XYZ file of N, CA and C in Angstrom:
399
model
N 15.403 -20.736 6.771
C 14.523 -19.527 6.513
C 13.418 -19.774 7.340
N 13.229 -19.005 8.053
C 11.901 -18.655 9.130
C 10.443 -19.235 8.495
N 9.783 -20.267 8.973
C 8.457 -20.608 8.401
C 7.634 -19.405 7.897
N 7.497 -18.524 8.949
C 6.805 -17.160 8.372
C 7.279 -16.493 7.184
N 8.401 -16.249 7.529
C 9.268 -15.527 6.391
C 9.113 -16.174 4.954
N 9.124 -17.581 4.865
C 9.061 -18.335 3.867
C 7.650 -18.308 3.153
N 6.639 -18.060 4.062
C 5.204 -17.800 3.613
C 5.247 -16.513 2.807
N 5.454 -15.593 3.636
C 5.254 -14.436 3.176
C 6.138 -14.225 1.709
N 7.425 -14.617 1.706
C 8.024 -14.698 0.343
C 7.464 -15.319 -0.704
N 6.827 -16.521 -0.407
C 6.058 -17.292 -1.380
C 4.937 -16.564 -1.813
N 4.294 -15.683 -0.743
C 3.015 -14.795 -1.408
C 3.365 -13.708 -2.498
N 4.529 -13.029 -2.081
C 5.114 -12.035 -2.962
C 5.571 -12.531 -4.202
N 6.287 -13.682 -4.261
C 6.878 -14.408 -5.604
C 5.452 -14.854 -6.605
N 4.389 -14.971 -5.671
C 3.251 -15.447 -6.725
C 2.411 -14.334 -7.128
N 2.703 -13.094 -6.805
C 2.084 -11.875 -7.125
C 1.858 -11.577 -8.553
N 2.550 -11.675 -9.307
C 2.185 -11.446 -10.745
C 0.968 -12.618 -11.469
N 0.831 -13.543 -11.004
C -0.057 -14.500 -11.363
C -1.506 -14.041 -10.449
N -1.339 -13.402 -9.349
C -2.369 -13.005 -8.397
C -3.517 -11.824 -9.198
N -4.572 -11.729 -8.981
C -5.422 -10.646 -9.054
C -5.126 -9.360 -8.097
N -5.151 -8.284 -8.664
C -5.118 -7.037 -7.683
C -3.865 -7.011 -7.360
N -2.673 -7.624 -7.888
C -1.597 -7.163 -7.525
C -0.649 -6.511 -8.707
N 0.425 -5.763 -8.233
C 1.053 -4.704 -9.215
C 2.565 -4.807 -9.147
N 3.329 -4.195 -10.073
C 4.720 -4.055 -9.835
C 5.156 -2.598 -10.626
N 6.228 -2.186 -9.899
C 6.841 -1.128 -10.610
C 8.142 -1.275 -10.096
N 9.244 -1.226 -11.221
C 10.570 -1.387 -10.809
C 10.718 -2.665 -10.079
N 11.470 -2.571 -9.123
C 11.899 -3.931 -8.221
C 10.784 -4.155 -6.998
N 9.629 -3.171 -7.117
C 8.993 -3.310 -5.846
C 7.469 -4.001 -6.383
N 7.310 -4.971 -5.737
C 5.888 -5.747 -5.854
C 4.837 -5.184 -4.859
N 3.752 -5.131 -5.394
C 2.658 -4.523 -4.405
C 1.644 -5.619 -4.405
N 1.278 -6.019 -3.453
C 0.037 -6.987 -2.962
C -1.415 -6.406 -3.119
N -2.342 -6.941 -2.711
C -3.861 -6.393 -2.637
C -4.023 -5.494 -2.000
N -4.184 -4.225 -2.978
C -4.537 -3.131 -2.226
C -6.088 -2.882 -1.779
N -6.339 -2.694 -0.445
C -7.800 -2.456 -0.068
C -7.911 -1.262 0.965
N -8.915 -0.803 1.010
C -9.444 0.081 1.891
C -10.535 -0.247 2.741
N -10.860 0.637 3.663
C -12.018 0.313 4.809
C -13.034 1.273 4.390
N -14.241 0.561 4.546
C -15.626 1.257 4.272
C -15.641 2.557 5.283
N -16.176 3.833 4.996
C -16.497 4.526 5.933
C -18.006 5.264 5.388
N -18.375 5.923 6.737
C -19.626 6.836 6.453
C -19.228 8.124 6.403
N -18.217 8.556 6.714
C -17.578 9.838 6.608
C -16.972 10.080 5.348
N -16.094 11.148 5.360
C -14.984 11.477 4.233
C -13.664 11.096 4.397
N -13.434 10.225 5.201
C -11.849 9.891 5.273
C -12.056 8.319 5.169
N -10.931 7.657 4.871
C -10.579 6.250 5.110
C -9.052 5.982 4.962
N -8.891 4.668 5.291
C -7.568 4.126 5.418
C -7.112 2.828 4.434
N -6.097 3.066 3.560
C -5.614 2.116 2.717
C -4.536 1.244 3.249
N -4.786 -0.025 2.805
C -3.512 -1.103 3.210
C -3.062 -1.726 1.955
N -1.817 -2.211 2.228
C -1.403 -2.754 1.130
C 0.023 -3.499 1.418
N 0.328 -4.600 1.025
C 1.502 -5.395 1.415
C 2.648 -4.695 0.313
N 3.947 -4.589 0.313
C 4.928 -4.360 -0.323
C 6.193 -5.124 -0.024
N 6.860 -5.463 -1.306
C 8.247 -6.088 -1.223
C 9.324 -5.355 -2.240
N 10.347 -4.951 -1.673
C 11.025 -4.412 -2.482
C 12.397 -5.345 -3.041
N 12.317 -5.845 -3.758
C 13.271 -6.828 -4.569
C 14.468 -6.229 -4.996
N 15.153 -4.810 -4.695
C 16.355 -4.272 -5.170
C 16.988 -4.630 -4.276
N 18.517 -4.397 -4.628
C 19.539 -4.707 -3.662
C 19.612 -3.347 -2.711
N 19.132 -2.358 -3.159
C 19.080 -0.982 -1.938
C 17.768 -0.796 -1.671
N 17.511 0.063 -0.614
C 16.258 0.465 0.152
C 15.288 1.371 -0.779
N 14.417 1.412 -0.775
C 13.332 2.297 -1.468
C 12.514 3.145 -0.731
N 11.551 3.928 -0.992
C 10.781 4.506 -0.097
C 9.439 4.720 -0.953
N 8.178 4.631 -0.449
C 6.856 4.934 -0.756
C 6.942 6.371 -0.436
N 6.851 7.438 -1.147
C 7.126 8.717 -0.732
C 5.860 9.576 -0.737
N 4.776 9.034 -1.704
C 3.574 9.971 -1.725
C 2.495 8.954 -2.445
N 1.344 9.578 -2.171
C 0.122 8.725 -2.903
C -0.503 9.977 -3.604
N -1.028 9.800 -4.635
C -2.011 10.510 -5.427
C -3.378 10.079 -5.369
N -4.335 10.640 -4.970
C -5.772 10.181 -4.957
C -6.665 11.019 -5.447
N -7.179 10.946 -6.934
C -7.930 12.118 -7.282
C -9.253 12.148 -6.571
N -9.902 11.289 -5.801
C -11.359 11.431 -5.240
C -11.000 12.004 -3.679
N -9.942 12.297 -3.120
C -9.633 12.773 -1.854
C -8.685 14.118 -1.924
N -9.015 14.955 -0.953
C -8.377 15.997 -0.779
C -6.986 16.227 -0.380
N -6.767 14.938 0.507
C -5.507 14.889 0.880
C -5.009 13.403 1.045
N -3.910 12.921 0.876
C -3.227 11.618 1.104
C -2.122 11.892 2.023
N -2.186 10.934 2.841
C -0.891 10.887 3.906
C -0.519 9.647 4.367
N 0.918 9.628 4.855
C 1.177 8.161 5.580
C 0.973 8.474 7.020
N 0.686 7.237 7.893
C 0.143 7.440 9.340
C 1.015 6.212 9.819
N 1.830 6.198 11.159
C 2.630 5.293 11.634
C 1.412 4.718 12.700
N 2.176 3.575 13.387
C 1.149 2.924 14.239
C 0.822 3.609 15.358
N 1.159 4.552 15.737
C 0.844 5.653 16.948
C 0.021 6.659 16.232
N -0.542 6.434 15.125
C -1.315 7.515 14.307
C -0.774 8.949 13.890
N 0.580 9.027 13.961
C 1.175 10.121 13.837
C 1.599 10.545 12.120
N 1.630 11.379 11.528
C 1.628 11.508 10.258
C 3.182 11.425 9.902
N 3.666 10.897 8.990
C 4.930 10.588 8.511
C 5.246 10.955 6.953
N 6.433 11.152 6.816
C 6.916 11.610 5.408
C 6.695 10.688 4.164
N 7.126 9.447 4.719
C 7.407 8.207 3.648
C 7.297 7.061 4.439
N 7.342 5.902 3.675
C 7.346 4.412 4.103
C 8.563 3.654 3.753
N 9.547 3.582 4.549
C 10.693 2.927 4.270
C 10.517 1.240 3.741
N 11.229 0.949 2.636
C 11.074 -0.366 2.039
C 12.512 -0.689 2.017
N 12.850 -1.537 3.110
C 14.244 -2.154 2.966
C 14.442 -3.352 2.028
N 15.508 -3.581 1.569
C 15.558 -4.621 0.308
C 15.312 -5.962 0.949
N 14.273 -6.716 0.205
C 14.141 -7.976 0.267
C 13.400 -8.373 1.749
N 12.672 -7.388 2.379
C 11.905 -7.632 3.473
C 10.358 -6.853 3.387
N 9.523 -7.802 3.334
C 8.205 -7.361 3.270
C 7.755 -6.054 4.258
N 6.980 -5.297 3.745
C 6.603 -4.362 4.696
C 4.795 -4.387 4.377
N 4.225 -4.519 5.533
C 2.557 -4.550 5.327
C 1.926 -3.197 5.894
N 1.380 -2.543 5.156
C 0.711 -1.481 5.391
C -0.860 -2.000 5.900
N -1.117 -2.012 7.229
C -2.369 -2.977 7.543
C -2.911 -1.967 8.816
N -4.206 -2.331 9.099
C -4.623 -1.823 10.423
C -3.728 -2.142 11.539
N -3.563 -0.731 12.442
C -2.995 -0.894 13.504
C -1.458 -0.672 13.464
N -0.987 -0.624 12.027
C 0.403 -0.296 11.825
C 0.508 0.723 10.726
N 1.532 0.983 10.023
C 1.638 1.851 8.910
C 0.454 1.458 8.051
N 0.016 3.046 7.404
C -1.130 3.008 6.569
C -1.088 4.295 5.769
N -2.075 4.388 4.896
C -2.263 5.569 3.938
C -3.553 6.007 4.587
N -3.732 7.290 4.796
C -5.049 7.889 5.111
C -5.440 9.042 4.210
N -6.616 8.764 3.446
C -7.109 9.386 2.703
C -8.142 10.438 3.264
N -8.266 11.880 3.191
C -9.046 12.578 3.915
C -9.872 13.527 2.875
N -10.976 14.092 3.123
C -11.960 14.701 2.243
C -12.120 14.131 0.849
N -12.803 12.765 1.288
C -13.142 12.096 -0.008
C -14.592 12.903 -0.581
N -14.521 12.691 -1.842
C -15.861 13.367 -2.435
C -17.118 12.572 -2.278
N -17.032 11.428 -1.635
C -17.991 10.754 -1.100
C -17.775 9.675 -0.108
N -18.459 9.192 0.686
C -18.483 8.081 1.387
C -17.980 6.609 0.604
N -17.191 5.733 1.127
C -16.697 4.452 0.334
C -17.700 3.349 0.944
N -18.129 2.595 -0.085
C -18.623 1.361 0.496
C -18.239 0.166 0.111
N -18.498 -1.120 0.797
C -17.780 -2.212 0.483
C -18.169 -2.531 -1.064
N -17.110 -2.675 -1.832
C -17.334 -3.150 -2.984
C -16.724 -1.945 -3.957
N -16.744 -0.666 -3.650
C -16.199 0.374 -4.222
C -14.798 0.160 -4.501
N -14.232 0.963 -5.515
C -12.792 1.088 -5.790
C -12.316 2.550 -5.808
N -11.206 2.585 -5.184
C -10.490 3.985 -5.224
C -9.347 3.889 -6.020
N -9.179 4.491 -6.947
C -7.839 4.997 -7.755
C -6.960 5.496 -7.052
N -5.843 5.052 -7.162
C -4.557 5.626 -6.802
C -3.220 5.629 -7.252
N -2.442 6.384 -7.220
C -1.119 6.461 -7.819
C -0.109 6.301 -6.504
N 0.639 5.366 -6.326
C 1.677 5.121 -5.559
C 2.931 5.562 -6.167
N 3.700 6.310 -5.555
C 4.943 7.229 -6.196
C 6.183 6.734 -5.002
N 7.110 5.925 -5.727
C 8.288 5.319 -4.986
C 9.458 6.234 -5.287
N 10.482 6.269 -4.390
C 11.596 7.101 -4.830
C 12.638 6.567 -5.813
N 12.689 5.399 -5.938
C 13.501 4.765 -7.150
C 12.647 3.977 -7.920
N 11.627 3.407 -7.504
C 11.018 2.448 -8.478
C 10.030 3.200 -9.357
N 9.839 4.529 -9.127
C 8.796 5.197 -10.086
C 7.208 5.192 -9.540
N 6.542 5.313 -10.318
C 4.907 5.138 -9.691
C 4.242 4.261 -10.588
N 3.014 3.753 -10.023
C 2.246 2.769 -10.490
C 0.867 3.024 -10.116
N -0.232 3.103 -10.878
C -1.677 3.134 -10.600
C -2.093 1.937 -10.243
N -2.880 2.038 -9.357
C -3.427 0.948 -8.389
C -4.872 1.251 -8.122
N -5.785 0.091 -8.130
C -6.947 0.359 -7.422
C -7.124 -0.411 -5.656
N -7.684 0.444 -5.112
C -8.173 -0.161 -3.764
C -9.507 -0.745 -3.619
N -9.388 -1.867 -3.439
C -10.954 -2.359 -3.221
C -11.376 -1.972 -1.834
N -12.692 -1.688 -1.734
C -13.247 -1.250 -0.414
C -13.900 -2.812 -0.018
N -13.411 -3.025 1.288
C -13.638 -4.260 1.838
C -14.240 -4.435 3.375
């Protein structure tokens, strides 16, 4: 197994013991974080691993403190869902796929927390908190 893949898998396998990690169905969810902002929009990032034998998708995000939540690709185009192939890590991160929250009820600062519900096609939904870092 490639060294980088081994490290990523080791990280995800340790998730249940780590703070700020979640699980729903066969999807492991790493530390969820968001960027601080002075305006009314931010981006949310999260590592995901689908341990199921079949693919899954992150199909929506519910954010009570935002008027809209959407997915964006590396070209900053809105997309309908994030594909989660079986046993392959997918990282929502700066400059790549990400969650965009618009119309926040207030600017978010370092240390704030944003409550979200991640909805997966197969694995169901899970409530998470994004820490603003």
